[in-house]
Amino acid sequence: MGNRIIGLLTDFGLQDYFVASLKGVILSINPEAEIIDITHDLPDYSLQAAAFVLLASYRFFPHQTIFLTVVDPGVGSERHLLLARSDRYYFIGPDNGLLSPVIEAEKAEVLEITGENYYLTLRRTSFEGRDKMAPVAAWLSLGIDLSELARPAKSFERLSWPEPQITDREIRGSIIYQDKFGNLITNLSQQLVASFLNSNQGSSLALLAGRKRISEMAATYSQAPRNKAFFMINSLGLLEIAVFASSAASLLGLEPGDNVILKLE
Amino acid sequence: MGNRIIGLLTDFGLQDYFVASLKGVILSINPEAEIIDITHDLPDYSLQAAAFVLLASYRFFPHQTIFLTVVDPGVGSERHLLLARSDRYYFIGPDNGLLSPVIEAEKAEVLEITGENYYLTLRRTSFEGRDKMAPVAAWLSLGIDLSELARPAKSFERLSWPEPQITDREIRGSIIYQDKFGNLITNLSQQLVASFLNSNQGSSLALLAGRKRISEMAATYSQAPRNKAFFMINSLGLLEIAVFASSAASLLGLEPGDNVILKLE
Amino acid sequence: MGNRIIGLLTDFGLQDYFVASLKGVILSINPEAEIIDITHDLPDYSLQAAAFVLLASYRFFPHQTIFLTVVDPGVGSERHLLLARSDRYYFIGPDNGLLSPVIEAEKAEVLEITGENYYLTLRRTSFEGRDKMAPVAAWLSLGIDLSELARPAKSFERLSWPEPQITDREIRGSIIYQDKFGNLITNLSQQLVASFLNSNQGSSLALLAGRKRISEMAATYSQAPRNKAFFMINSLGLLEIAVFASSAASLLGLEPGDNVILKLE
């Protein structure tokens, strides 16, 4: 028995023939596959945004879900294709770093795809999502033996992922994602902020972001002051900069890559 | 036996982790659920657009469909979550007015969600769509007894919804929705226009919208004059301002909220 | 037994009630239908883009898939609705040229829809996708006899589709599609380019596009020079102008409709 659900995450957009082609290939091989779009509207070629959205959503899916992830500026080159497997999930994608954060989070075993027999073509192709990765995902969903499709990888690419720097008086981090509402998500985790506060009881916190100083912390969007940036621990357990019913990114002129400093006052 | 189809309507956009998280939660609880996207591209926080799209589409779905609607600037506050039930459909969403037009249209019974046992978390959350409403929708789709999930609501929020004003010589209404093509949909219904015309036989009609006077009425888009605004009764039975193969909103500089007057000439 | 998969291709966008209405109608008639979105984000009213995306993706779908295609500025007029059938697929859409390229590619039989008994309404409608074509697609997916729904068409509209002009020293073609990444796809096929090269062995090629001369040819995106336009045979077997990890359309200021000349040097 196979794993019926295949989640797709790409930067293909929805307006072209790309996503439909993936779906057609999958359904031609496994008509019972249930294909779920994670997202296709990632910024072009952004491995970090892709890795973030995958990390933020994969664990809500049923166990045995297969995630097919295609953000792939190196398509057609000699880079390998990966199939990572944890106790709970499968992840397929190019070996360009996209999968490394989820591999680490899931302590997944990393395989290198060798299933040429299952590809749509043996020729060089500029659409490996359609011609190689989608067929592998579909055959995997049919329950084919993994050894038919992949072998242990000797190594794989790691995505450069910004890590917070912690001192006695401050934590330096950065904005790693901006969502549709203009909320700015940082790499400062709830645990990190909590332990920083615990070591400095009685102090209050401020967040420096760009040239702004944000001193309001709120439990959720609706608890926040109006027309004013605040920070909160969001539903992913990460520190997020937001404005009630408005865009923090526009108000503050900040974007992913910008630095933040959480300070004692 | 449950109700397999769950329709999703949110302002989350498709580019982030939000919609995928809802789908993952639902499928983890009910792998047989069939999830249909109504839309996720509503204007941020627009309860009126959300209510309109729901009203315009829900009745085409199979009976017993469950609609999960999340446009929710008040997330995390003390406002309740609603579960409305008519003879034909179920509607789940925050108690902020989004559901009130469809509750009225369906003469639905209004319940207040109490199914804490089914939530993903009992803690305060800034993503109640994922942590509370999606699980309730999924359990409902499995056929769980409604008394497990909700109890009669004492009251609920009404959306302010503009009503036409009628006099002998004119009807005053407003634009309530702009679609992708730039068509402008008003709150003047076919019945209202027909009865107005019946009471004034032999007269012709003009529509004043912003500073424009529109005198052409057409039965459908392709019957209309070229490069010129006209009005018609659209497929929802509402008076709509349109331009053949072009955008009435751009041509006329009008948008939702603007007033219109239907006059005898 | 019917054909479970129905692929939707429209210019409706995803933000309104249009696509949801199609899906609701289909599922109300055939709850077992599996609806796949080909795309809904075509440029408004663009028959050529619609025909191109359909051509580029349909053959990857399982046999017996039903494609429901609605780009229809002439909605509500006297134009017919078509149902084309090949050995492998069904195609439903307005008789305005959208389907003619796929009819030719599939050598499909062309029928004219007559299934008034299956329409949602017998009245004139400005939403024939919802009221006529979606019900016909759904009933077809249930396996209803085709003679109930359609009869042979006497004629049908052909889309004007640019054909390359070939001389001894050059091929003149045009850009027929621009994808999300800004890649520019031409109507010059791999076979045409190969036979041109075969007849002129030892020569090299250059592509004139707008005021630019492009002399780099690459096998795939990642093989190409950086920051410089190149051309390649893409995954559809068509000559495409691209820039590595960037937009050829922006860099070159070109768009669909513009001419290209492939020349010997």
Coordinates of N, CA and C in Angstrom, one line a residue, chain B residues 111-222:
Chain B
L111 N -24.8 28.4 16.1 CA -24.2 27.8 17.2 C -22.8 28.4 17.5
E112 N -22.4 28.2 18.7 CA -21.1 28.8 19.2 C -20.2 27.6 19.5
I113 N -19.0 27.6 18.9 CA -18.2 26.5 19.0 C -17.6 26.3 20.4
T114 N -17.7 25.1 20.9 CA -17.3 24.8 22.3 C -16.4 23.6 22.3
G115 N -16.0 23.1 21.2 CA -15.3 21.9 21.1 C -13.8 21.9 21.4
E116 N -13.5 22.5 22.6 CA -12.1 22.6 23.0 C -11.4 21.3 23.0
N117 N -12.1 20.2 23.2 CA -11.4 18.9 23.2 C -10.9 18.5 21.9
Y118 N -11.4 19.2 20.8 CA -10.9 18.8 19.5 C -9.9 19.8 18.9
Y119 N -9.6 20.9 19.7 CA -8.6 21.8 19.2 C -7.2 21.2 19.2
L120 N -6.3 21.8 18.4 CA -5.0 21.3 18.4 C -4.3 21.8 19.7
T121 N -4.7 22.9 20.2 CA -4.1 23.4 21.4 C -5.1 24.1 22.3
L122 N -4.9 24.1 23.6 CA -5.8 24.8 24.5 C -5.3 26.2 24.8
R123 N -4.1 26.5 24.4 CA -3.4 27.8 24.7 C -4.0 28.8 23.7
R124 N -3.8 30.1 24.1 CA -4.1 31.1 23.2 C -3.2 31.0 22.0
T125 N -3.8 31.3 20.8 CA -3.1 31.1 19.6 C -3.4 32.2 18.6
S126 N -2.4 32.6 17.8 CA -2.7 33.6 16.8 C -3.0 33.0 15.4
F127 N -3.3 31.7 15.4 CA -3.7 31.0 14.2 C -4.9 30.1 14.5
E128 N -6.0 30.7 14.8 CA -7.2 29.9 15.2 C -7.8 29.1 14.0
G129 N -7.5 29.6 12.8 CA -7.9 28.8 11.6 C -7.3 27.4 11.7
R130 N -6.0 27.3 11.9 CA -5.3 26.1 12.0 C -5.6 25.3 13.3
D131 N -5.6 26.0 14.4 CA -5.6 25.3 15.7 C -7.0 25.0 16.2
K132 N -8.0 25.7 15.7 CA -9.4 25.5 16.3 C -10.4 25.2 15.2
M133 N -10.5 26.1 14.2 CA -11.6 25.9 13.2 C -11.3 24.8 12.2
A134 N -10.1 24.6 11.8 CA -9.9 23.4 10.9 C -10.2 22.1 11.5
P135 N -9.7 21.9 12.8 CA -10.0 20.6 13.4 C -11.6 20.4 13.6
V136 N -12.3 21.5 14.0 CA -13.7 21.4 14.1 C -14.4 21.0 12.8
A137 N -13.9 21.6 11.7 CA -14.5 21.3 10.4 C -14.2 19.8 10.0
A138 N -13.0 19.4 10.3 CA -12.6 18.0 10.0 C -13.4 17.0 10.8
W139 N -13.5 17.3 12.1 CA -14.3 16.3 12.9 C -15.8 16.3 12.5
L140 N -16.3 17.5 12.1 CA -17.7 17.6 11.6 C -17.8 16.7 10.4
S141 N -16.8 16.8 9.5 CA -16.9 16.0 8.3 C -16.8 14.5 8.5
L142 N -16.3 14.1 9.7 CA -16.3 12.7 10.0 C -17.7 12.3 10.6
G143 N -18.6 13.3 10.8 CA -19.9 12.9 11.3 C -20.1 12.9 12.8
I144 N -19.1 13.5 13.5 CA -19.2 13.6 14.9 C -20.5 14.4 15.3
D145 N -21.1 14.0 16.5 CA -22.3 14.7 16.9 C -22.1 16.1 17.2
L146 N -23.0 16.9 16.6 CA -22.8 18.4 16.7 C -22.7 18.9 18.1
S147 N -23.4 18.2 19.1 CA -23.4 18.7 20.5 C -22.0 18.5 21.1
E148 N -21.1 17.8 20.5 CA -19.8 17.7 20.9 C -19.0 18.9 20.6
L149 N -19.5 19.6 19.6 CA -18.7 20.7 19.0 C -19.2 22.1 19.3
A150 N -20.5 22.2 19.6 CA -21.1 23.6 19.7 C -22.4 23.5 20.5
R151 N -22.8 24.7 20.9 CA -24.1 24.9 21.6 C -24.7 26.2 21.0
P152 N -26.0 26.3 21.1 CA -26.7 27.4 20.6 C -26.1 28.7 21.0
A153 N -25.9 29.7 20.1 CA -25.3 31.0 20.4 C -26.4 31.9 20.9
K154 N -26.1 32.7 21.9 CA -27.0 33.6 22.4 C -27.2 34.8 21.5
S155 N -26.1 35.2 20.8 CA -26.2 36.3 19.8 C -25.0 36.1 18.9
F156 N -25.0 36.9 17.8 CA -23.9 36.9 16.9 C -23.8 38.2 16.2
E157 N -22.6 38.5 15.7 CA -22.3 39.8 15.1 C -23.0 39.9 13.7
R158 N -23.6 41.0 13.4 CA -24.1 41.2 12.0 C -23.1 42.1 11.2
L159 N -22.9 41.7 10.0 CA -22.1 42.6 9.1 C -22.9 43.8 8.6
S160 N -22.3 44.9 8.7 CA -23.1 46.0 8.1 C -23.1 45.9 6.6
W161 N -24.2 45.8 6.0 CA -24.4 45.5 4.6 C -25.3 46.5 4.0
P162 N -24.9 47.2 3.0 CA -25.7 48.4 2.5 C -27.0 47.9 1.9
E163 N -28.1 48.5 2.2 CA -29.4 48.2 1.7 C -29.8 49.3 0.7
P164 N -30.4 49.0 -0.4 CA -30.9 50.0 -1.3 C -32.0 50.9 -0.7
Q165 N -32.0 52.2 -1.1 CA -33.1 53.1 -0.7 C -34.0 53.4 -1.9
I166 N -35.3 53.1 -1.8 CA -36.2 53.2 -3.0 C -37.1 54.4 -2.8
T167 N -37.3 55.2 -3.9 CA -38.3 56.2 -3.9 C -39.1 56.0 -5.2
D168 N -40.0 56.9 -5.5 CA -40.8 56.8 -6.7 C -40.0 56.9 -7.9
R169 N -39.0 57.8 -7.9 CA -38.3 58.1 -9.1 C -36.9 57.5 -9.2
E170 N -36.4 56.9 -8.1 CA -35.1 56.4 -8.2 C -34.8 55.3 -7.1
I171 N -33.7 54.6 -7.4 CA -33.3 53.6 -6.4 C -31.8 54.0 -6.1
R172 N -31.5 54.2 -4.8 CA -30.1 54.5 -4.5 C -29.5 53.2 -3.9
G173 N -28.3 52.8 -4.5 CA -27.6 51.6 -4.0 C -26.2 51.9 -4.0
S174 N -25.4 50.8 -3.9 CA -23.9 51.0 -3.9 C -23.2 49.8 -4.5
I175 N -22.0 50.0 -4.9 CA -21.1 49.0 -5.5 C -20.6 48.2 -4.3
I176 N -20.9 46.8 -4.4 CA -20.5 46.0 -3.2 C -19.3 45.1 -3.6
Y177 N -18.9 45.0 -4.8 CA -17.9 44.0 -5.2 C -17.3 44.4 -6.5
Q178 N -16.0 44.2 -6.7 CA -15.3 44.4 -8.0 C -14.6 43.0 -8.3
D179 N -14.9 42.5 -9.5 CA -14.3 41.2 -9.8 C -13.0 41.4 -10.6
K180 N -12.3 40.3 -10.9 CA -11.0 40.3 -11.5 C -11.0 41.0 -12.9
F181 N -12.2 41.0 -13.5 CA -12.2 41.7 -14.8 C -12.5 43.2 -14.7
G182 N -12.7 43.6 -13.5 CA -13.1 45.0 -13.3 C -14.6 45.3 -13.4
N183 N -15.4 44.2 -13.5 CA -16.8 44.4 -13.4 C -17.2 44.9 -12.0
L184 N -18.2 45.8 -11.9 CA -18.6 46.4 -10.6 C -20.0 45.9 -10.3
I185 N -20.1 45.1 -9.2 CA -21.4 44.5 -8.8 C -22.1 45.4 -7.8
T186 N -23.4 45.7 -8.0 CA -24.1 46.5 -7.0 C -25.0 45.7 -6.2
N187 N -25.6 46.4 -5.2 CA -26.6 45.7 -4.3 C -28.0 45.8 -4.9
L188 N -28.2 46.2 -6.1 CA -29.5 46.3 -6.7 C -29.9 45.0 -7.4
S189 N -31.0 44.3 -6.9 CA -31.3 43.0 -7.4 C -32.2 43.1 -8.6
Q190 N -32.2 42.0 -9.3 CA -33.1 41.9 -10.5 C -34.6 42.1 -10.1
Q191 N -35.0 41.6 -9.0 CA -36.4 41.8 -8.6 C -36.7 43.3 -8.3
L192 N -35.8 43.9 -7.7 CA -35.9 45.3 -7.4 C -36.0 46.2 -8.7
V193 N -35.1 45.9 -9.6 CA -35.1 46.6 -10.8 C -36.4 46.3 -11.6
A194 N -36.8 45.1 -11.7 CA -38.0 44.7 -12.4 C -39.2 45.4 -11.8
S195 N -39.3 45.4 -10.5 CA -40.6 46.0 -10.0 C -40.6 47.5 -10.1
F196 N -39.4 48.1 -10.1 CA -39.2 49.5 -10.4 C -39.7 49.8 -11.8
L197 N -39.3 49.0 -12.7 CA -39.6 49.2 -14.1 C -41.1 49.0 -14.3
N198 N -41.7 48.0 -13.7 CA -43.1 47.7 -13.8 C -44.0 48.8 -13.3
S199 N -43.5 49.5 -12.2 CA -44.3 50.6 -11.7 C -44.1 51.8 -12.6
N200 N -43.3 51.7 -13.5 CA -43.0 52.9 -14.3 C -42.9 52.6 -15.8
Q201 N -43.9 51.9 -16.3 CA -43.9 51.4 -17.6 C -43.7 52.5 -18.7
G202 N -42.9 52.1 -19.7 CA -42.7 53.1 -20.7 C -41.5 54.0 -20.5
S203 N -41.1 54.0 -19.3 CA -39.9 54.9 -19.0 C -38.6 54.1 -19.4
S204 N -37.5 54.8 -19.6 CA -36.3 54.2 -19.7 C -35.4 54.5 -18.5
L205 N -34.3 53.8 -18.3 CA -33.5 53.8 -17.1 C -32.1 54.4 -17.4
A206 N -31.6 55.1 -16.5 CA -30.2 55.4 -16.5 C -29.6 55.2 -15.2
L207 N -28.3 54.9 -15.2 CA -27.6 54.6 -13.9 C -26.5 55.7 -13.7
L208 N -26.6 56.4 -12.6 CA -25.6 57.4 -12.2 C -24.6 56.7 -11.3
A209 N -23.3 56.8 -11.7 CA -22.3 56.1 -10.9 C -21.1 57.0 -10.9
G210 N -20.7 57.5 -9.7 CA -19.7 58.6 -9.6 C -20.2 59.8 -10.4
R211 N -19.4 60.3 -11.3 CA -19.9 61.4 -12.1 C -20.3 61.0 -13.5
K212 N -20.5 59.7 -13.7 CA -20.9 59.2 -15.0 C -22.4 58.9 -15.0
R213 N -22.9 59.0 -16.2 CA -24.3 58.5 -16.4 C -24.2 57.4 -17.5
I214 N -24.7 56.3 -17.1 CA -24.7 55.1 -18.0 C -26.1 54.8 -18.4
S215 N -26.3 54.8 -19.8 CA -27.7 54.6 -20.2 C -27.9 53.3 -21.0
E216 N -26.8 52.7 -21.3 CA -26.9 51.4 -22.1 C -27.2 50.2 -21.1
M217 N -28.2 49.5 -21.4 CA -28.4 48.2 -20.7 C -28.3 47.1 -21.7
A218 N -27.7 46.0 -21.2 CA -27.5 44.9 -22.2 C -27.8 43.6 -21.4
A219 N -28.1 42.5 -22.2 CA -28.5 41.3 -21.6 C -27.3 40.5 -21.2
T220 N -26.1 40.7 -21.9 CA -24.9 40.0 -21.5 C -23.7 40.7 -22.1
Y221 N -22.5 40.3 -21.7 CA -21.3 41.1 -22.0 C -21.2 41.3 -23.6
S222 N -21.4 40.2 -24.3 CA -21.2 40.3 -25.7 C -22.2 41.1 -26.5

